[in-house]
XYZ file of C-alpha atoms in Angstrom:
669
model
C 140.159 152.108 165.472
C 141.316 152.998 162.010
C 139.376 152.280 158.847
C 140.634 152.366 155.300
C 138.415 153.787 152.647
C 138.607 153.475 148.912
C 138.654 156.725 147.027
C 135.169 157.863 146.279
C 134.118 158.415 142.734
C 130.897 159.689 141.338
C 128.434 157.101 140.053
C 128.498 158.623 136.641
C 132.117 157.637 136.239
C 131.155 153.946 136.248
C 128.039 154.324 134.128
C 128.591 152.933 130.596
C 127.842 155.057 127.591
C 124.274 154.967 126.323
C 125.238 153.520 122.887
C 128.206 151.470 124.014
C 127.856 148.168 122.099
C 131.036 146.613 123.390
C 129.704 145.586 126.805
C 126.235 143.996 127.042
C 123.864 144.541 129.924
C 121.678 142.403 132.165
C 122.028 138.632 131.876
C 124.302 139.021 128.883
C 126.612 141.228 130.927
C 126.898 138.512 133.558
C 127.826 135.980 130.900
C 130.152 138.516 129.288
C 132.012 139.120 132.549
C 132.316 135.381 133.229
C 134.135 134.738 129.959
C 137.933 134.618 129.815
C 139.730 137.777 128.783
C 140.607 136.523 125.305
C 136.975 135.667 124.586
C 135.774 139.028 125.873
C 138.284 140.824 123.704
C 137.236 138.805 120.639
C 133.560 139.577 121.231
C 134.232 143.286 121.647
C 136.330 143.388 118.493
C 133.705 141.536 116.478
C 130.948 143.827 117.731
C 132.951 146.892 116.807
C 133.660 145.554 113.333
C 130.040 144.620 112.739
C 128.827 147.995 113.937
C 131.338 149.785 111.777
C 130.488 147.668 108.744
C 126.797 148.434 109.103
C 127.482 152.127 109.468
C 129.642 152.108 106.345
C 126.935 150.323 104.394
C 124.381 152.849 105.496
C 126.609 155.818 104.825
C 127.878 154.727 101.438
C 124.665 153.229 100.149
C 126.223 149.796 99.877
C 123.413 148.027 101.722
C 121.084 148.331 98.766
C 123.766 147.067 96.430
C 124.486 144.120 98.720
C 120.819 143.183 98.846
C 120.630 143.446 95.085
C 123.609 141.143 94.635
C 122.136 138.700 97.144
C 118.785 138.646 95.370
C 120.489 138.047 92.039
C 122.397 135.158 93.594
C 119.255 133.637 95.110
C 116.722 134.129 92.330
C 118.400 132.202 89.548
C 117.223 129.542 87.128
C 119.339 126.913 88.877
C 117.953 127.695 92.314
C 114.441 127.708 90.897
C 114.938 124.201 89.532
C 116.330 123.085 92.889
C 113.158 124.313 94.597
C 111.083 122.556 91.947
C 112.848 119.260 92.656
C 112.471 119.685 96.421
C 108.721 120.174 96.039
C 108.373 117.379 93.443
C 110.180 114.787 95.553
C 108.268 115.796 98.675
C 105.013 115.389 96.751
C 105.984 112.027 95.234
C 107.420 110.556 98.430
C 105.159 112.082 101.083
C 102.195 114.236 100.096
C 100.613 111.880 97.583
C 100.469 109.084 100.184
C 99.047 111.383 102.826
C 96.387 112.636 100.420
C 95.378 109.159 99.222
C 95.009 107.622 102.654
C 93.735 110.844 104.213
C 90.704 110.664 101.917
C 89.763 107.311 103.513
C 89.361 108.455 107.118
C 86.586 106.594 108.867
C 84.324 109.570 109.516
C 84.185 110.416 105.828
C 82.311 107.262 104.807
C 81.007 105.193 107.733
C 77.404 105.889 108.750
C 76.585 104.779 112.289
C 74.495 106.259 115.079
C 76.195 108.951 117.112
C 76.630 106.697 120.144
C 78.241 103.879 118.136
C 81.808 102.797 118.842
C 82.639 100.634 115.809
C 85.534 98.232 115.439
C 87.788 99.185 112.526
C 89.408 96.518 110.345
C 91.855 96.859 107.446
C 92.108 93.982 104.942
C 95.490 93.638 103.198
C 95.811 91.243 100.255
C 98.679 89.855 98.183
C 101.808 91.756 99.234
C 103.770 89.054 97.359
C 107.224 90.329 98.289
C 109.230 90.560 95.079
C 111.995 87.945 94.944
C 113.999 86.013 92.308
C 110.838 84.052 91.464
C 108.900 87.195 90.467
C 111.054 88.392 87.557
C 113.513 85.551 86.876
C 114.959 87.168 83.748
C 115.447 90.662 85.156
C 119.182 91.485 85.436
C 121.027 93.195 88.251
C 120.816 96.027 89.298
C 117.270 96.354 87.945
C 116.142 93.348 89.987
C 117.575 94.769 93.218
C 116.077 98.171 92.480
C 112.655 96.560 91.953
C 112.861 94.858 95.349
C 113.856 98.074 97.104
C 111.180 100.208 95.470
C 108.309 97.758 96.039
C 109.307 97.212 99.671
C 109.546 100.945 100.229
C 106.139 101.511 98.648
C 104.398 98.945 100.866
C 106.236 100.039 104.015
C 105.349 103.679 103.382
C 101.711 102.798 102.611
C 101.275 100.571 105.641
C 102.992 103.062 107.933
C 100.694 105.837 106.696
C 97.680 103.562 107.253
C 98.710 103.092 110.864
C 99.336 106.787 111.471
C 96.281 108.207 109.714
C 93.676 105.456 110.151
C 94.873 103.500 113.219
C 92.739 100.376 112.588
C 91.876 98.123 115.507
C 92.642 94.963 113.514
C 94.636 94.181 110.374
C 93.873 90.931 108.525
C 96.020 89.591 105.677
C 94.351 87.495 102.977
C 97.303 85.381 101.842
C 100.153 85.477 99.325
C 102.484 87.211 101.724
C 105.420 85.992 99.606
C 105.770 85.438 95.903
C 108.071 82.406 95.809
C 107.509 81.037 99.307
C 106.256 77.701 97.962
C 109.449 77.271 95.910
C 112.050 77.608 98.653
C 113.287 74.214 99.833
C 113.048 72.957 103.401
C 115.061 70.378 105.290
C 112.543 67.713 104.180
C 111.424 68.932 100.757
C 112.767 70.424 97.560
C 111.339 72.815 95.039
C 109.559 71.116 92.117
C 111.660 73.243 89.748
C 115.405 72.803 89.469
C 116.213 76.516 89.214
C 114.841 77.263 92.702
C 116.411 74.414 94.651
C 119.406 76.500 95.700
C 117.049 78.681 97.776
C 116.519 77.030 101.149
C 115.214 77.734 104.642
C 117.772 80.483 105.234
C 116.499 82.412 102.231
C 112.887 81.963 103.370
C 113.754 83.286 106.839
C 115.399 86.323 105.250
C 112.156 86.915 103.332
C 110.224 86.572 106.595
C 112.372 89.295 108.155
C 111.586 91.494 105.143
C 107.893 91.007 105.857
C 108.420 91.860 109.533
C 110.310 95.034 108.633
C 107.659 96.195 106.161
C 104.515 95.464 108.201
C 105.217 94.494 111.801
C 107.733 97.301 112.292
C 105.220 100.119 111.643
C 102.525 98.147 113.482
C 104.584 97.840 116.672
C 106.012 101.362 116.569
C 102.665 103.112 116.123
C 101.089 104.597 119.237
C 97.489 103.429 119.005
C 94.331 105.168 120.151
C 92.173 102.069 119.889
C 89.408 101.655 122.441
C 88.989 97.939 121.797
C 89.110 96.084 125.157
C 91.026 93.187 123.586
C 93.621 95.501 122.105
C 94.764 95.525 118.512
C 95.194 92.407 116.374
C 97.295 91.629 113.334
C 96.531 88.221 111.795
C 98.518 86.950 108.836
C 98.037 83.201 109.097
C 95.735 82.733 106.090
C 97.949 81.070 103.440
C 97.945 81.753 99.726
C 98.988 79.616 96.807
C 102.292 81.525 96.533
C 102.970 80.828 100.209
C 102.557 77.043 100.189
C 101.263 75.949 96.764
C 97.809 75.047 95.550
C 95.850 71.799 95.743
C 97.929 68.706 95.088
C 101.011 70.937 94.701
C 101.067 71.769 98.417
C 104.091 70.269 100.198
C 103.482 69.481 103.847
C 106.940 70.690 105.045
C 106.425 73.990 103.223
C 103.000 74.419 104.827
C 104.346 73.514 108.262
C 107.087 76.124 107.885
C 104.542 78.813 107.082
C 102.287 77.841 109.994
C 105.208 77.723 112.441
C 105.891 81.404 111.793
C 102.385 82.786 111.137
C 100.018 80.400 112.942
C 97.351 77.962 111.837
C 95.650 78.692 108.564
C 92.332 77.338 109.857
C 91.078 79.381 112.794
C 88.121 81.233 114.304
C 88.413 84.743 115.764
C 85.720 86.921 117.271
C 86.424 90.519 116.247
C 84.037 93.388 116.826
C 81.216 91.001 117.834
C 81.593 89.177 114.502
C 82.919 85.651 114.032
C 85.750 85.497 111.476
C 86.325 82.015 110.051
C 89.620 81.559 108.168
C 89.834 78.458 105.946
C 92.943 77.127 104.212
C 91.160 76.642 100.904
C 94.394 76.234 98.919
C 94.998 72.971 100.811
C 91.327 71.968 100.805
C 91.313 72.237 97.005
C 93.464 69.109 96.825
C 90.331 67.127 97.643
C 88.961 67.333 94.091
C 92.286 67.291 92.257
C 94.052 64.194 90.935
C 96.982 62.819 92.860
C 100.148 63.781 90.951
C 101.621 60.322 91.657
C 98.702 58.018 90.817
C 96.490 60.298 88.694
C 93.336 59.325 90.636
C 90.941 61.924 92.106
C 90.002 62.416 95.721
C 86.728 61.680 97.409
C 84.808 58.433 97.473
C 85.593 55.202 99.272
C 88.862 53.373 99.462
C 92.140 55.171 98.962
C 91.988 58.930 99.468
C 94.525 60.697 97.267
C 96.113 63.888 98.638
C 94.560 63.156 102.022
C 97.606 64.430 103.898
C 97.037 67.807 102.244
C 93.290 68.336 102.610
C 92.692 66.407 105.847
C 93.524 69.292 108.176
C 91.092 71.872 106.712
C 88.472 69.147 106.295
C 88.671 68.222 109.993
C 88.440 71.896 110.867
C 85.246 72.351 108.853
C 83.711 69.195 110.271
C 84.254 70.504 113.804
C 83.092 74.029 112.986
C 80.301 73.888 115.550
C 82.842 73.315 118.302
C 85.306 75.940 117.033
C 82.689 78.647 116.556
C 80.858 77.837 119.772
C 84.043 77.883 121.858
C 85.278 81.160 120.346
C 81.931 82.915 120.816
C 81.486 81.665 124.382
C 85.012 82.816 125.235
C 84.159 86.260 123.891
C 81.010 86.474 126.028
C 83.017 85.341 129.044
C 85.529 88.081 128.327
C 82.721 90.644 128.117
C 81.658 89.692 131.627
C 78.925 87.125 131.154
C 79.052 84.581 134.000
C 79.657 81.063 132.741
C 79.233 77.755 134.488
C 82.471 76.393 135.871
C 83.543 72.834 136.493
C 82.228 71.233 139.693
C 84.320 68.402 141.106
C 82.585 65.929 143.444
C 84.602 63.722 145.746
C 82.063 60.886 145.938
C 82.754 57.201 145.750
C 81.531 56.015 142.366
C 80.389 52.629 141.321
C 82.380 50.942 138.555
C 79.458 51.352 136.184
C 79.430 55.141 136.613
C 81.708 57.353 134.459
C 84.722 58.748 136.348
C 84.681 62.120 134.537
C 81.553 64.008 133.585
C 81.840 65.454 130.098
C 80.637 68.978 129.475
C 78.220 69.446 126.607
C 79.689 70.835 123.412
C 79.481 74.631 123.222
C 76.662 75.977 121.161
C 77.041 78.599 118.478
C 75.808 81.880 119.927
C 74.892 83.205 116.522
C 77.187 86.179 115.984
C 77.334 87.326 112.347
C 79.868 85.141 110.546
C 82.511 86.339 108.045
C 84.462 83.902 105.867
C 88.092 84.552 104.918
C 89.539 82.600 102.005
C 92.494 83.375 99.768
C 90.925 81.995 96.583
C 87.502 83.495 95.730
C 84.393 81.333 95.821
C 82.900 79.858 92.688
C 80.533 81.973 90.622
C 78.920 81.644 87.223
C 81.169 82.559 84.304
C 81.038 86.204 83.220
C 79.650 87.374 86.583
C 80.536 91.105 86.606
C 82.761 92.460 89.354
C 81.341 95.960 89.396
C 82.487 99.497 88.573
C 85.453 99.568 90.984
C 87.438 97.005 89.019
C 90.485 98.724 87.519
C 91.839 96.598 84.679
C 88.507 95.915 82.995
C 85.798 98.451 83.857
C 82.189 97.544 83.130
C 81.289 97.354 79.472
C 78.146 99.423 80.073
C 76.940 102.051 82.497
C 74.009 99.856 83.407
C 74.081 96.668 85.475
C 74.708 93.679 83.239
C 73.881 90.097 84.031
C 77.065 88.970 82.319
C 80.204 90.920 81.499
C 83.101 88.684 80.504
C 85.900 91.308 80.500
C 84.798 92.674 83.879
C 84.505 89.227 85.516
C 86.953 86.816 87.109
C 88.021 84.208 84.585
C 87.123 80.652 85.531
C 90.498 79.093 84.808
C 93.639 77.760 86.425
C 97.226 76.718 85.804
C 100.454 75.750 87.520
C 99.919 76.125 91.278
C 96.947 78.470 90.931
C 93.225 78.565 90.295
C 91.230 81.769 89.836
C 88.209 80.538 91.806
C 87.406 77.491 93.910
C 85.439 74.684 92.367
C 81.729 74.613 92.896
C 81.943 71.537 95.150
C 84.607 73.053 97.437
C 82.711 76.350 97.618
C 79.469 74.644 98.604
C 81.216 72.586 101.270
C 82.948 75.575 102.838
C 79.834 77.762 102.935
C 77.595 75.004 104.259
C 79.993 73.992 107.055
C 80.932 77.500 108.219
C 77.552 77.591 109.869
C 74.551 79.869 110.089
C 74.390 83.616 109.727
C 77.163 83.939 107.115
C 76.887 87.554 105.981
C 80.149 88.322 104.156
C 83.181 86.794 102.403
C 86.600 88.392 101.870
C 89.145 86.940 99.450
C 92.331 87.857 97.610
C 94.445 86.218 94.875
C 93.121 88.190 91.874
C 95.084 91.411 92.662
C 92.164 93.550 91.444
C 88.917 94.537 93.120
C 85.774 92.490 92.629
C 82.440 92.688 94.429
C 79.567 90.259 93.876
C 76.600 88.816 95.752
C 76.275 85.009 96.037
C 72.553 84.540 95.641
C 72.994 80.788 95.313
C 73.816 80.551 99.031
C 71.464 81.039 101.961
C 71.452 84.646 103.108
C 73.006 85.867 99.822
C 76.379 86.769 101.352
C 78.394 89.429 99.579
C 81.999 88.701 98.577
C 84.741 91.307 98.140
C 87.992 90.354 96.466
C 90.535 92.810 97.864
C 93.088 94.572 95.697
C 96.800 93.864 96.055
C 98.744 96.364 98.155
C 101.784 96.043 95.874
C 102.217 98.109 92.712
C 104.177 95.244 91.093
C 101.121 92.956 90.825
C 99.598 94.235 87.596
C 97.446 97.083 88.943
C 98.397 100.730 88.549
C 96.576 101.794 91.715
C 97.005 99.277 94.558
C 94.608 99.372 97.446
C 93.069 97.810 100.527
C 89.609 97.524 102.044
C 88.462 99.177 105.243
C 85.605 97.555 107.158
C 83.696 99.153 110.009
C 81.951 96.704 112.372
C 79.237 97.649 114.830
C 77.068 94.973 116.393
C 75.781 95.839 119.874
C 74.840 92.613 121.642
C 73.379 91.432 124.900
C 76.385 90.080 126.865
C 74.221 87.423 128.470
C 72.941 85.828 125.284
C 75.134 87.237 122.530
C 72.057 88.250 120.561
C 71.950 91.566 118.770
C 70.142 94.309 120.651
C 68.511 95.496 117.454
C 66.500 92.468 116.325
C 65.173 94.354 113.324
C 68.638 94.781 111.825
C 68.907 93.188 108.396
C 71.670 90.632 107.705
C 74.858 92.395 106.724
C 73.815 95.719 108.210
C 76.387 95.369 110.998
C 79.316 96.120 108.704
C 80.268 98.754 106.144
C 83.074 98.548 103.557
C 85.168 101.117 101.760
C 87.788 100.634 99.032
C 90.835 102.808 99.632
C 93.191 103.353 96.679
C 96.923 103.978 96.972
C 99.042 106.207 94.700
C 99.950 105.193 91.168
C 103.695 104.633 91.550
C 104.313 104.349 87.818
C 102.686 107.730 87.268
C 104.943 109.196 89.937
C 108.008 107.863 88.139
C 106.711 109.221 84.836
C 106.230 112.611 86.463
C 109.802 112.469 87.770
C 110.948 111.760 84.207
C 109.053 114.775 82.863
C 110.578 117.041 85.500
C 114.006 115.640 84.636
C 113.483 116.399 80.952
C 112.292 119.918 81.801
C 115.359 120.425 83.979
C 117.811 119.327 81.303
C 116.171 121.427 78.565
C 116.033 124.505 80.796
C 119.656 124.183 81.883
C 120.794 123.613 78.308
C 118.961 126.732 77.121
C 120.487 128.666 80.022
C 123.968 127.449 79.096
C 123.510 128.472 75.456
C 122.235 131.952 76.355
C 125.024 132.617 78.851
C 127.672 131.335 76.451
C 126.428 133.567 73.640
C 126.465 136.593 75.943
C 129.985 135.843 77.152
C 132.851 137.167 75.017
C 135.985 135.014 75.379
C 139.143 136.818 76.522
C 141.605 137.385 73.641
C 144.705 135.220 73.643
C 147.817 137.454 73.997
C 150.337 137.362 71.135
C 153.643 135.665 71.823
C 156.394 138.308 72.001
C 159.428 136.135 72.612
C 160.337 133.097 70.501
C 159.639 129.795 72.110
C 162.490 127.798 70.553
C 166.011 128.334 69.241
C 168.182 126.375 66.872
C 171.554 125.521 68.320
C 174.383 123.459 66.991
C 175.243 120.554 69.230
C 178.933 119.923 69.190
C 178.489 116.392 70.505
C 176.191 115.362 67.675
C 177.114 117.788 64.948
C 173.529 118.638 64.203
C 170.970 121.290 65.023
C 168.993 120.785 68.220
C 165.973 122.814 69.262
C 165.830 123.921 72.909
C 163.182 125.799 74.771
C 164.098 129.224 76.019
C 162.899 130.053 79.476
C 163.616 132.664 82.073
C 164.314 129.870 84.520
C 167.661 129.043 82.864
C 170.229 130.444 85.291
C 173.382 130.661 83.151
C 174.446 132.221 79.899
C 176.442 129.148 78.984
C 173.182 127.394 78.159
C 172.444 129.970 75.455
C 174.104 129.958 72.074
C 176.083 133.158 71.459
C 173.880 135.664 69.746
C 170.717 134.103 71.156
C 168.314 135.369 73.797
C 169.216 135.178 77.417
C 167.465 135.853 80.661
C 168.314 138.867 82.743
C 170.476 136.754 84.986
C 172.787 135.899 82.084
C 174.044 139.492 81.855
C 175.628 139.192 85.224
C 179.393 138.707 84.970
C 179.739 137.526 88.491
C 181.998 134.464 88.445
C 179.816 132.823 91.052
C 177.236 132.172 88.335
C 179.680 130.508 85.987
C 178.670 126.955 85.169
C 180.837 124.085 86.378
C 180.809 122.616 82.892
C 180.533 123.782 79.344
C 177.404 123.271 77.355
C 179.348 123.071 74.135
C 181.557 120.335 75.466
C 179.179 117.887 77.033
C 175.664 119.301 77.027
C 173.451 118.512 80.036
C 175.061 115.962 82.339
C 173.591 112.493 81.866
C 171.378 113.506 78.920
C 171.935 112.105 75.480
C 170.393 114.409 72.900
C 168.753 112.235 70.330
C 165.485 112.607 68.472
C 163.867 110.106 70.834
C 164.880 112.053 73.963
C 164.339 115.506 72.567
C 161.556 117.123 74.579
C 162.165 120.676 73.535
C 159.107 120.885 71.314
C 156.269 122.512 73.233
C 153.117 120.471 73.803
C 149.992 121.773 75.597
C 149.115 120.189 78.936
C 145.676 118.757 79.751
C 144.689 121.863 81.689
C 145.765 124.047 78.782
C 143.763 121.902 76.390
C 140.689 122.285 78.605
C 141.277 126.039 78.831
C 141.618 126.349 75.091
C 138.513 124.132 74.569
C 136.599 126.318 76.999
C 137.298 129.350 74.876
C 135.112 127.949 72.108
C 131.337 128.331 72.077
C 130.765 124.611 72.433
C 133.212 124.417 75.310
C 131.532 127.246 77.181
C 128.105 125.640 76.680
C 129.357 122.295 77.903
C 130.975 123.840 80.970
C 127.896 125.859 81.955
C 125.548 122.915 81.350
C 127.581 120.360 83.306
C 128.192 122.662 86.265
C 124.515 123.625 86.572
C 123.319 120.016 86.216
C 125.779 118.951 88.908
C 124.538 121.665 91.242
C 120.877 120.686 90.852
C 121.603 116.940 90.979
C 123.544 117.166 94.236
C 120.712 118.840 96.116
C 118.001 116.667 94.549
C 119.819 113.396 95.258
C 120.597 114.325 98.861
C 116.953 115.307 99.402
C 115.667 112.111 97.773
C 117.988 109.907 99.837
C 116.792 111.659 102.977
C 113.141 111.075 102.082
C 113.539 107.364 101.358
C 115.900 106.861 104.300
C 113.289 108.141 106.739
C 110.931 105.356 105.632
């Protein structure tokens, strides 16, 4: 049997050189060998060139020079301003919101026992989405820009609230829209002629704006809530801008709002507290004159505005049933056994009732919280406290009356600053026992008072608007922490010694001052322009313009045109191919000295001139005129031209980066 053997070679013959950079080793060698031949050759060539370039830099000392040139290119005034704008826009569009809301984290202000698991609530008041009704005289594009900026501000704020605070429940206190009451429906028209062109379609578009600003971040946020019922977002409480006020409420407009957001009169048990929402803007029609007849509501006989106030009135009259049912349902959810219905199949006598009625549910007695868009009545000049922004207290001490710091007791078209005393008394008395707190909106600024005229002296907080277009420089919202451990069997608080109102804690959280941010942007813009202008002046003064070379050859010649019998000026150029175009004795290009007959012209200049060209003063283009590029070049040779060029180019460079960065920041929100 014969075997064929390959020629043997020592192992060292196949061992690559120690510093061979053309062929990699290990995993890279496997990849290198798997590549096609052209790719392998390209990689080897590139590696050799890179290695050689580095060696040359090291040998010739060019590496230090290259680094020096690179540092001079990087560390310039223009690049410094670009970095300043990147930091400024990041601060104004991101950091300032994170810092404002980050200072309101629950652990920093709520004081509960270690074992407590409180329920966290965020109250949002008066978004009042900017629309044509807000600034009717504002022209485009300023009006569109206002809408975009206010929407972006609220969306960014609410999204940061969800990410940083993650509340268990979010409750809106009315005025979700600004002109919602004005947009016509299929069965009603706006009281004002200028708004009648806005109909249901426009209102639905505004509703989608609201969904995008608030419900989008709410649904996209991954929650860490431990609430067994899950998170809640309730926006059904109407405001006067949503459906009107008092006798100005139109039933179709109110029905439209309730069809999308739910009933304005409702009871919810949240965090072992009973929240009672009352449509007080409709209830206020009870003590207002009928716009048709001029008579007031109440009393016997005809009831003006009854279609408006009847629904909230019926709700208040049946408060015992609504509260009792909601609280019993909550106890049933917590695991308390409840009596079920027992059906008996006995033959009944005609005198006996066919269906046994269950007794009406009793109010368990959970602490009650009233939600109303319009604040309750209070004595004139009742101070709102030190947290009011527009009118701080007149004195460091506590004053009995402080007119500038108080809510004004007044009203106007489709609004009223506070409810009347009669409506306030009716609402508080019918909400039921154990009313410990009231939350309201409408005023756009913060106000905190204690109603000592009511049983239990409930405290009322009027929540700030979340929009920076509502007359406050620093918008805000209120955080409320609820903790009320109860006995699931009875619903009674475990701590019987707890004082009324001790089961909740409030904290005002302020949002950034958007106007101050814009002012800061303006200052940075002014600094940028001044710095770049100074840079342009300094560079232009240091730069010596290149001297303009003297003209050696004449630009024009005077020739006698035989066809016209007058002198005609023609430009002399080296591009003229024949001597026949040059008057004898004049200048000619080098090609004109050639006597080759092949270059002889097919016609004579002296006989007919250029074919098809009539030499007149109107068609004479021989006089030299500078082109636009030449004008710009000549203008750039002056000091002013050099300054303008340097300034415009540097501004363009900074503006491009800043605008792209700003668009990215607002696009991500």
